[in-house]
Short mmCIF file of C-alpha atoms in Angstrom, two decimals:
data_model
loop_
_atom_site.label_atom_id
_atom_site.label_comp_id
_atom_site.label_asym_id
_atom_site.label_seq_id
_atom_site.Cartn_x
_atom_site.Cartn_y
_atom_site.Cartn_z
CA MET A 1 103.98 93.65 89.28
CA GLN A 2 100.34 93.05 87.98
CA TRP A 3 99.07 96.69 88.99
CA ARG A 4 101.87 98.28 87.26
CA THR A 5 101.57 96.43 84.32
CA LEU A 6 97.42 97.53 83.86
CA PHE A 7 98.67 101.17 85.12
CA LYS A 8 101.39 101.35 82.13
CA LYS A 9 98.65 99.72 79.81
CA GLU A 10 96.25 102.57 80.64
CA MET A 11 99.23 105.59 80.65
CA ILE A 12 100.10 104.45 77.03
CA GLY A 13 96.46 104.39 75.87
CA SER A 14 96.21 107.88 77.05
CA PHE A 15 99.10 108.94 75.19
CA ARG A 16 97.90 107.17 71.84
CA ASP A 17 94.44 109.07 72.28
CA ARG A 18 96.33 112.17 72.50
CA LYS A 19 94.70 112.81 76.25
CA TRP A 20 98.13 114.11 77.49
CA ILE A 21 97.84 116.66 75.10
CA TRP A 22 94.09 118.23 74.51
CA ILE A 23 93.21 117.80 78.37
CA PRO A 24 96.16 120.14 79.82
CA LEU A 25 95.04 122.47 76.53
CA VAL A 26 91.42 122.62 77.66
CA PHE A 27 92.57 123.04 81.28
CA ILE A 28 94.87 126.11 80.56
CA LEU A 29 92.33 127.52 77.86
CA LEU A 30 89.64 127.31 80.63
CA THR A 31 91.63 128.79 83.40
CA ILE A 32 93.17 131.79 81.80
CA MET A 33 90.12 132.73 79.64
CA ASP A 34 88.08 134.83 82.17
CA PRO A 35 90.67 136.66 84.04
CA ILE A 36 92.57 137.78 80.47
CA THR A 37 89.32 138.68 79.12
CA THR A 38 88.00 140.49 81.95
CA TYR A 39 91.52 142.64 82.14
CA TYR A 40 91.36 143.32 78.27
CA LEU A 41 87.51 143.76 78.27
CA PRO A 42 87.91 147.99 78.10
CA GLN A 43 89.99 147.75 75.03
CA ILE A 44 87.79 145.21 73.40
CA LEU A 45 85.00 147.11 73.55
CA GLU A 46 86.80 150.21 72.44
CA THR A 47 88.23 148.29 69.28
CA VAL A 48 84.97 146.87 68.41
CA GLY A 49 83.09 150.05 68.80
CA GLY A 50 79.84 148.55 70.19
CA LEU A 51 78.95 151.37 72.44
CA PRO A 52 77.42 154.89 72.00
CA GLU A 53 79.61 157.82 71.65
CA GLY A 54 80.43 159.45 74.95
CA THR A 55 79.50 156.32 76.78
CA MET A 56 81.54 155.58 80.21
CA ILE A 57 81.94 152.26 81.69
CA GLU A 58 83.91 151.88 85.22
CA PHE A 59 85.04 148.50 85.53
CA PRO A 60 85.85 147.43 88.89
CA GLU A 61 89.68 146.61 89.42
CA LEU A 62 90.11 143.01 90.61
CA THR A 63 92.12 141.34 93.07
CA GLY A 64 94.36 138.39 92.67
CA ALA A 65 91.87 136.10 94.80
CA GLU A 66 89.10 137.18 92.43
CA ALA A 67 90.77 136.52 89.67
CA ILE A 68 91.51 132.80 90.24
CA MET A 69 88.21 132.17 91.32
CA MET A 70 86.97 133.07 88.05
CA SER A 71 89.25 130.36 87.03
CA LEU A 72 88.24 127.81 89.48
CA SER A 73 84.31 128.72 88.31
CA GLN A 74 85.19 127.62 84.73
CA LEU A 75 86.86 124.24 86.09
CA SER A 76 83.61 123.58 88.35
CA SER A 77 81.50 123.79 85.31
CA LEU A 78 83.52 123.05 82.28
CA GLY A 79 86.83 121.31 83.65
CA VAL A 80 84.39 118.91 85.00
CA LEU A 81 82.74 118.10 81.97
CA VAL A 82 85.86 117.24 80.23
CA ILE A 83 86.78 114.92 82.80
CA ALA A 84 83.11 113.07 82.37
CA LEU A 85 83.61 113.32 78.61
CA SER A 86 87.12 112.06 78.38
CA SER A 87 86.75 109.16 81.06
CA MET A 88 82.95 108.03 80.14
CA GLY A 89 84.37 104.59 78.59
CA ILE A 90 87.35 104.08 80.50
CA ILE A 91 85.93 100.97 81.63
CA SER A 92 82.34 100.83 79.97
CA SER A 93 83.66 100.61 76.59
CA GLU A 94 85.95 97.67 77.58
CA ARG A 95 83.08 96.03 79.06
CA LYS A 96 80.67 96.54 76.03
CA SER A 97 83.27 95.35 73.74
CA GLY A 98 84.09 92.15 75.56
CA ILE A 99 88.00 93.22 76.45
CA ALA A 100 87.18 93.43 80.10
CA GLU A 101 86.69 89.65 80.02
CA LEU A 102 89.48 89.13 78.41
CA ILE A 103 91.74 91.03 80.68
CA LEU A 104 90.12 89.27 83.93
CA VAL A 105 90.38 85.53 82.36
CA LYS A 106 94.00 86.24 83.44
CA PRO A 107 94.93 86.26 86.98
CA VAL A 108 93.98 89.82 87.54
CA SER A 109 92.01 91.08 90.41
CA PHE A 110 89.24 93.31 90.26
CA THR A 111 90.96 95.73 92.58
CA ALA A 112 93.65 95.89 90.69
CA TYR A 113 91.76 96.51 87.31
CA ILE A 114 89.69 98.95 89.01
CA THR A 115 92.08 100.87 90.67
CA SER A 116 94.68 101.06 87.88
CA LYS A 117 92.24 102.88 85.84
CA TRP A 118 91.22 105.35 88.46
CA ALA A 119 94.97 106.16 89.24
CA ALA A 120 95.59 106.86 85.60
CA LEU A 121 92.66 109.10 85.45
CA LEU A 122 94.01 110.79 88.46
CA THR A 123 97.57 111.25 86.88
CA ILE A 124 96.14 113.07 83.70
CA VAL A 125 93.45 115.33 85.58
CA TRP A 126 96.19 116.30 88.34
CA CYS A 127 98.99 117.10 85.94
CA ALA A 128 96.53 118.98 83.67
CA TYR A 129 95.02 120.60 86.68
CA LEU A 130 98.67 121.53 88.09
CA ILE A 131 99.86 122.70 84.87
CA SER A 132 96.67 125.03 83.74
CA MET A 133 96.59 126.79 87.66
CA LEU A 134 100.36 127.65 87.17
CA ALA A 135 99.85 129.35 84.04
CA ALA A 136 96.78 131.03 85.70
CA TRP A 137 98.71 131.77 88.41
CA TYR A 138 101.37 133.69 86.29
CA TYR A 139 98.93 135.49 83.87
CA ILE A 140 96.69 136.71 87.07
CA GLY A 141 100.34 138.05 89.03
CA ILE A 142 101.03 139.93 85.88
CA LEU A 143 97.81 141.43 84.84
CA TYR A 144 96.61 141.79 88.83
CA GLU A 145 98.45 140.94 91.68
CA PHE A 146 100.76 137.73 92.52
CA ILE A 147 98.92 135.25 94.86
CA SER A 148 101.44 134.13 97.47
CA VAL A 149 102.75 130.48 97.58
CA THR A 150 101.57 129.93 100.95
CA GLU A 151 97.89 130.71 99.75
CA PHE A 152 98.20 128.88 95.99
CA LEU A 153 99.55 125.66 97.42
CA PRO A 154 96.59 124.91 100.03
CA LEU A 155 93.99 126.25 97.07
CA LEU A 156 95.85 123.56 94.57
CA PHE A 157 95.22 120.73 97.28
CA PHE A 158 91.79 121.32 98.52
CA TYR A 159 90.18 122.27 94.67
CA GLY A 160 92.17 119.21 93.53
CA LEU A 161 90.23 117.42 95.89
CA TRP A 162 86.67 118.42 93.89
CA LEU A 163 88.70 117.19 90.52
CA THR A 164 89.61 113.74 92.18
CA LEU A 165 85.59 113.48 93.41
CA ALA A 166 84.46 113.89 90.04
CA ALA A 167 86.99 111.67 88.63
CA SER A 168 85.76 108.74 91.32
CA LEU A 169 82.22 109.12 90.41
CA SER A 170 82.83 108.49 86.57
CA ILE A 171 84.90 105.39 87.84
CA PHE A 172 82.08 104.28 89.68
CA TYR A 173 79.36 104.81 87.01
CA ASN A 174 81.81 102.97 84.29
CA ALA A 175 81.32 100.06 86.79
CA LEU A 176 77.83 100.23 86.83
CA CYS A 177 77.08 100.90 83.44
CA LYS A 178 78.11 99.47 79.83
CA THR A 179 77.23 103.04 77.80
CA PRO A 180 80.05 105.48 77.86
CA GLY A 181 77.11 108.49 77.19
CA LEU A 182 74.74 107.07 80.23
CA VAL A 183 78.45 107.29 82.48
CA ALA A 184 79.28 110.95 81.32
CA PHE A 185 74.85 111.83 82.19
CA LEU A 186 75.10 110.46 85.16
CA THR A 187 78.75 111.84 86.24
CA ILE A 188 77.37 115.46 85.76
CA GLY A 189 73.80 114.88 86.73
CA THR A 190 74.92 113.56 90.29
CA LEU A 191 77.26 116.48 90.57
CA MET A 192 74.86 118.88 89.89
CA LEU A 193 72.16 117.47 92.24
CA MET A 194 74.64 117.78 95.18
CA SER A 195 75.25 121.33 94.33
CA VAL A 196 71.57 121.94 94.30
CA ILE A 197 71.18 120.01 97.79
CA THR A 198 74.04 121.98 98.87
CA MET A 199 72.40 124.95 97.92
CA VAL A 200 68.98 124.29 99.72
CA PHE A 201 70.26 123.04 102.66
CA ASN A 202 73.15 125.34 102.71
CA ASN A 203 73.47 125.70 106.62
CA HIS A 204 73.35 122.33 107.37
CA VAL A 205 75.79 120.95 104.87
CA SER A 206 78.79 123.13 105.20
CA TRP A 207 81.12 120.09 104.77
CA SER A 208 79.73 119.45 101.34
CA PRO A 209 82.40 119.16 98.79
CA ASN A 210 80.13 121.46 96.54
CA ASN A 211 81.23 124.09 99.42
CA LEU A 212 85.19 124.06 98.49
CA SER A 213 85.18 126.73 96.28
CA SER A 214 83.36 129.06 98.77
CA HIS A 215 85.90 128.08 101.61
CA ILE A 216 88.86 128.64 99.11
CA GLN A 217 87.71 131.84 98.47
CA THR A 218 87.36 132.69 102.20
CA MET A 219 90.71 131.58 102.89
CA LEU A 220 92.07 133.76 100.22
CA VAL A 221 90.05 136.56 101.61
CA THR A 222 90.86 136.25 105.43
CA GLY A 223 94.34 134.91 105.02
CA GLU A 224 93.32 131.77 107.30
CA ALA A 225 91.98 128.50 106.07
CA PRO A 226 88.35 128.04 107.90
CA THR A 227 87.61 124.48 109.74
CA GLU A 228 84.99 124.19 107.36
CA LEU A 229 87.56 123.93 104.56
CA TYR A 230 89.01 120.84 106.31
CA GLY A 231 85.99 119.29 106.89
CA ALA A 232 84.76 119.46 103.19
CA GLY A 233 88.08 118.30 102.09
CA GLY A 234 87.93 115.11 104.41
CA VAL A 235 84.28 114.34 103.07
CA THR A 236 85.43 114.60 99.48
CA ILE A 237 88.19 112.14 100.42
CA ILE A 238 85.87 110.12 102.03
CA LEU A 239 83.10 110.04 99.29
CA SER A 240 86.12 109.70 96.29
CA LEU A 241 87.28 106.37 98.42
CA THR A 242 83.66 105.41 99.05
CA PHE A 243 82.88 105.56 95.18
CA ILE A 244 86.00 103.66 94.27
CA ALA A 245 85.18 100.72 96.77
CA LEU A 246 81.64 100.47 95.37
CA ALA A 247 82.69 100.33 91.83
CA ILE A 248 85.16 97.39 92.74
CA TYR A 249 82.30 95.59 94.74
CA ILE A 250 79.40 96.48 91.50
CA PHE A 251 82.05 95.49 88.91
CA ARG A 252 83.17 92.07 90.64
CA THR A 253 79.37 91.28 91.09
CA LYS A 254 78.55 92.13 87.74
CA GLU A 255 81.31 90.30 86.28
CA HIS A 256 80.74 87.20 88.51
CA ALA A 257 76.97 87.39 87.72
CA ALA A 258 77.76 87.56 83.77
#
């Protein structure tokens, strides 16, 4: 009952902040922008007349798999940025303003406080993600080719784990810091550092969460999910749960110390 009340409070706050409107809209724009722009690029160039007369440029035809990977690429960069910016004050702002102390004065557990915010954030992120990917799947199918449901569903699940990790990391830094801007900076910085480490030691970290996209692409090309995809998915889930467990521990320690 306690957890439900906290979760409901977060969901109502998200509606009031219009997060249920602007986050899905931004995600939809990110996922459909590149495939549509690439498809109509020849017409765009011809309309603006930016090429010398007689110039011939042949654009390669993209497959549905290549087009949808363009959508995932946008979510990997700008989508994660949206998650970090929209959640950077979910706990830190309440700690800074003293609202968190007022809530925790009541018989509210630290675990319920953290996990309710995590669940509310994941609900928004996953709903926006599913809606945007369905839009991308539809437009890519119309313009290029439809991706089969048996390939699209695993893609949705495994890439969604990456967004889950980004949200979990944001919750962790919210519990660690009181400055929202610093939370967003550390979240993005950590994900970038993970990406650099993965690129440098790629042969030794095939199960890195940062390799989820490349493993998904392999699945779309070959029609079979590689073993590394399951490994990377498992590591991503473990890391997400670890960050939430650490967030609860750190938050409890800091509040007791205060």
